[in-house]
């Protein structure tokens, strides 16, 4: 009976075609995942402020040794730390080491964006109330890290004028060349 003799060959051919289809499907899914992963990875920490694209993958941190305060600034994400779990959506935070207290200095979105050569300045408002009742705000000048000869994402505290905290945030994103 030739019909029974060819049945295993037909089953083997069908199994082979199913296997080829599954392999093709897996390859397609893997390639699609790779493209999506790269697309999201490349832009997940970037934002645009005043026409500048900032890749803000890390929070810039600075400790003022004279006051014992740590400052955290993030232009694109929330500047938070495990020591201040209740703070969310803050662009700038002050952490007092001696007391463990956290203060929001300013929240996103940025406002009052001003361009200057090799830099731009942004203001983050709506921070926690200052002792005079006004909301704290953070004024951040983003300057070119290359022309200043400092590392990317370097933060410098410039001072405090009630209720404004001033910082310079050195980033290669501000470099125009």
GROMACS .gro file of C-alpha atoms in nm:
model
  177
    1UNK     CA    1   0.000   0.000   0.000
    2UNK     CA    2   0.179   0.313  -0.125
    3UNK     CA    3  -0.057   0.546   0.059
    4UNK     CA    4   0.070   0.434   0.399
    5UNK     CA    5   0.430   0.434   0.281
    6UNK     CA    6   0.420   0.810   0.194
    7UNK     CA    7   0.233   0.916   0.508
    8UNK     CA    8   0.546   0.947   0.728
    9UNK     CA    9   0.716   1.155   0.457
   10UNK     CA   10   0.415   1.385   0.437
   11UNK     CA   11   0.410   1.424   0.818
   12UNK     CA   12   0.783   1.499   0.818
   13UNK     CA   13   0.735   1.764   0.548
   14UNK     CA   14   0.451   1.927   0.744
   15UNK     CA   15   0.658   1.923   1.065
   16UNK     CA   16   0.952   2.076   0.876
   17UNK     CA   17   0.731   2.356   0.737
   18UNK     CA   18   0.587   2.423   1.086
   19UNK     CA   19   0.941   2.440   1.222
   20UNK     CA   20   1.051   2.682   0.948
   21UNK     CA   21   0.747   2.900   1.021
   22UNK     CA   22   0.820   2.905   1.396
   23UNK     CA   23   1.185   2.988   1.336
   24UNK     CA   24   1.086   3.272   1.102
   25UNK     CA   25   0.831   3.400   1.352
   26UNK     CA   26   1.086   3.391   1.634
   27UNK     CA   27   1.345   3.575   1.422
   28UNK     CA   28   1.089   3.841   1.331
   29UNK     CA   29   0.983   3.885   1.696
   30UNK     CA   30   1.345   3.906   1.810
   31UNK     CA   31   1.429   4.166   1.543
   32UNK     CA   32   1.118   4.370   1.628
   33UNK     CA   33   1.204   4.360   2.000
   34UNK     CA   34   1.559   4.473   1.921
   35UNK     CA   35   1.440   4.770   1.718
   36UNK     CA   36   1.190   4.874   1.985
   37UNK     CA   37   1.448   4.829   2.262
   38UNK     CA   38   1.702   5.048   2.083
   39UNK     CA   39   1.441   5.310   1.999
   40UNK     CA   40   1.323   5.339   2.358
   41UNK     CA   41   1.673   5.313   2.502
   42UNK     CA   42   1.811   5.593   2.290
   43UNK     CA   43   1.546   5.843   2.392
   44UNK     CA   44   1.414   5.731   2.731
   45UNK     CA   45   1.617   5.986   2.929
   46UNK     CA   46   1.621   6.270   2.679
   47UNK     CA   47   1.414   6.584   2.678
   48UNK     CA   48   1.415   6.908   2.485
   49UNK     CA   49   1.442   7.239   2.669
   50UNK     CA   50   1.468   7.564   2.477
   51UNK     CA   51   1.567   7.384   2.157
   52UNK     CA   52   1.846   7.187   2.328
   53UNK     CA   53   1.820   6.809   2.349
   54UNK     CA   54   1.940   6.696   2.689
   55UNK     CA   55   2.040   6.335   2.753
   56UNK     CA   56   1.985   6.341   3.126
   57UNK     CA   57   2.051   5.979   3.219
   58UNK     CA   58   2.191   6.064   3.561
   59UNK     CA   59   2.099   6.304   3.834
   60UNK     CA   60   2.371   6.563   3.897
   61UNK     CA   61   2.454   6.568   4.267
   62UNK     CA   62   2.662   6.808   4.471
   63UNK     CA   63   2.741   6.824   4.841
   64UNK     CA   64   2.803   7.165   4.994
   65UNK     CA   65   3.047   7.073   5.269
   66UNK     CA   66   3.011   7.406   5.452
   67UNK     CA   67   2.635   7.362   5.505
   68UNK     CA   68   2.606   6.984   5.488
   69UNK     CA   69   2.338   7.011   5.220
   70UNK     CA   70   2.327   6.787   4.915
   71UNK     CA   71   2.170   6.928   4.600
   72UNK     CA   72   2.024   6.710   4.327
   73UNK     CA   73   1.928   6.844   3.985
   74UNK     CA   74   1.769   6.663   3.693
   75UNK     CA   75   1.652   6.852   3.388
   76UNK     CA   76   1.450   6.566   3.237
   77UNK     CA   77   1.358   6.328   3.517
   78UNK     CA   78   1.270   6.356   3.882
   79UNK     CA   79   1.572   6.445   4.098
   80UNK     CA   80   1.506   6.199   4.375
   81UNK     CA   81   1.695   5.964   4.598
   82UNK     CA   82   1.597   5.678   4.828
   83UNK     CA   83   1.648   5.914   5.124
   84UNK     CA   84   1.356   6.129   5.003
   85UNK     CA   85   1.091   5.879   4.890
   86UNK     CA   86   0.801   6.125   4.919
   87UNK     CA   87   0.948   6.367   4.663
   88UNK     CA   88   0.831   6.315   4.306
   89UNK     CA   89   0.847   6.525   3.991
   90UNK     CA   90   1.111   6.756   4.139
   91UNK     CA   91   1.369   6.907   3.907
   92UNK     CA   92   1.583   7.019   4.203
   93UNK     CA   93   1.603   6.892   4.562
   94UNK     CA   94   1.797   6.994   4.874
   95UNK     CA   95   1.875   6.722   5.128
   96UNK     CA   96   1.999   6.825   5.474
   97UNK     CA   97   2.225   6.545   5.596
   98UNK     CA   98   2.215   6.639   5.965
   99UNK     CA   99   1.834   6.633   5.990
  100UNK     CA  100   1.742   6.404   5.700
  101UNK     CA  101   1.500   6.667   5.570
  102UNK     CA  102   1.420   6.702   5.202
  103UNK     CA  103   1.304   7.017   5.024
  104UNK     CA  104   1.177   7.050   4.670
  105UNK     CA  105   1.352   7.351   4.519
  106UNK     CA  106   1.162   7.343   4.192
  107UNK     CA  107   0.935   7.124   3.982
  108UNK     CA  108   0.910   7.056   3.613
  109UNK     CA  109   0.817   7.186   3.366
  110UNK     CA  110   1.089   7.441   3.311
  111UNK     CA  111   0.983   7.800   3.257
  112UNK     CA  112   1.158   8.127   3.172
  113UNK     CA  113   1.403   7.968   2.929
  114UNK     CA  114   1.674   8.209   2.813
  115UNK     CA  115   1.947   8.139   2.558
  116UNK     CA  116   2.296   8.282   2.597
  117UNK     CA  117   2.615   8.190   2.404
  118UNK     CA  118   2.722   7.832   2.487
  119UNK     CA  119   2.455   7.813   2.757
  120UNK     CA  120   2.091   7.850   2.842
  121UNK     CA  121   1.910   7.927   3.163
  122UNK     CA  122   1.592   7.768   3.297
  123UNK     CA  123   1.379   7.832   3.603
  124UNK     CA  124   1.194   7.558   3.790
  125UNK     CA  125   0.924   7.696   4.021
  126UNK     CA  126   0.659   7.567   4.260
  127UNK     CA  127   0.901   7.429   4.518
  128UNK     CA  128   0.833   7.386   4.889
  129UNK     CA  129   0.749   7.709   5.074
  130UNK     CA  130   1.046   7.911   5.197
  131UNK     CA  131   1.049   8.067   5.546
  132UNK     CA  132   0.912   8.389   5.394
  133UNK     CA  133   0.613   8.196   5.252
  134UNK     CA  134   0.721   8.218   4.889
  135UNK     CA  135   0.766   7.895   4.693
  136UNK     CA  136   1.128   7.789   4.644
  137UNK     CA  137   1.259   7.795   4.289
  138UNK     CA  138   1.571   7.669   4.118
  139UNK     CA  139   1.747   7.874   3.851
  140UNK     CA  140   1.973   7.643   3.650
  141UNK     CA  141   2.219   7.772   3.393
  142UNK     CA  142   2.316   7.487   3.161
  143UNK     CA  143   2.662   7.568   3.026
  144UNK     CA  144   2.898   7.399   2.782
  145UNK     CA  145   3.108   7.141   2.965
  146UNK     CA  146   3.379   7.140   2.696
  147UNK     CA  147   3.452   7.514   2.695
  148UNK     CA  148   3.448   7.515   3.078
  149UNK     CA  149   3.689   7.218   3.077
  150UNK     CA  150   3.478   7.018   3.323
  151UNK     CA  151   3.308   6.680   3.303
  152UNK     CA  152   2.963   6.627   3.157
  153UNK     CA  153   2.680   6.654   3.413
  154UNK     CA  154   2.887   6.856   3.662
  155UNK     CA  155   2.678   7.060   3.906
  156UNK     CA  156   2.796   7.378   4.081
  157UNK     CA  157   2.592   7.555   4.350
  158UNK     CA  158   2.614   7.933   4.294
  159UNK     CA  159   2.418   8.054   4.594
  160UNK     CA  160   2.079   8.127   4.741
  161UNK     CA  161   1.877   8.445   4.728
  162UNK     CA  162   1.551   8.389   4.916
  163UNK     CA  163   1.373   8.187   4.774
  164UNK     CA  164   1.586   8.119   4.461
  165UNK     CA  165   1.865   7.862   4.450
  166UNK     CA  166   2.113   7.913   4.165
  167UNK     CA  167   2.312   7.637   3.996
  168UNK     CA  168   2.533   7.589   3.693
  169UNK     CA  169   2.488   7.252   3.531
  170UNK     CA  170   2.771   7.173   3.287
  171UNK     CA  171   2.662   6.955   2.998
  172UNK     CA  172   2.787   6.882   2.647
  173UNK     CA  173   2.429   6.947   2.532
  174UNK     CA  174   2.488   7.322   2.571
  175UNK     CA  175   2.794   7.321   2.345
  176UNK     CA  176   2.712   7.477   2.009
  177UNK     CA  177   3.020   7.357   1.822
   0.00000   0.00000   0.00000
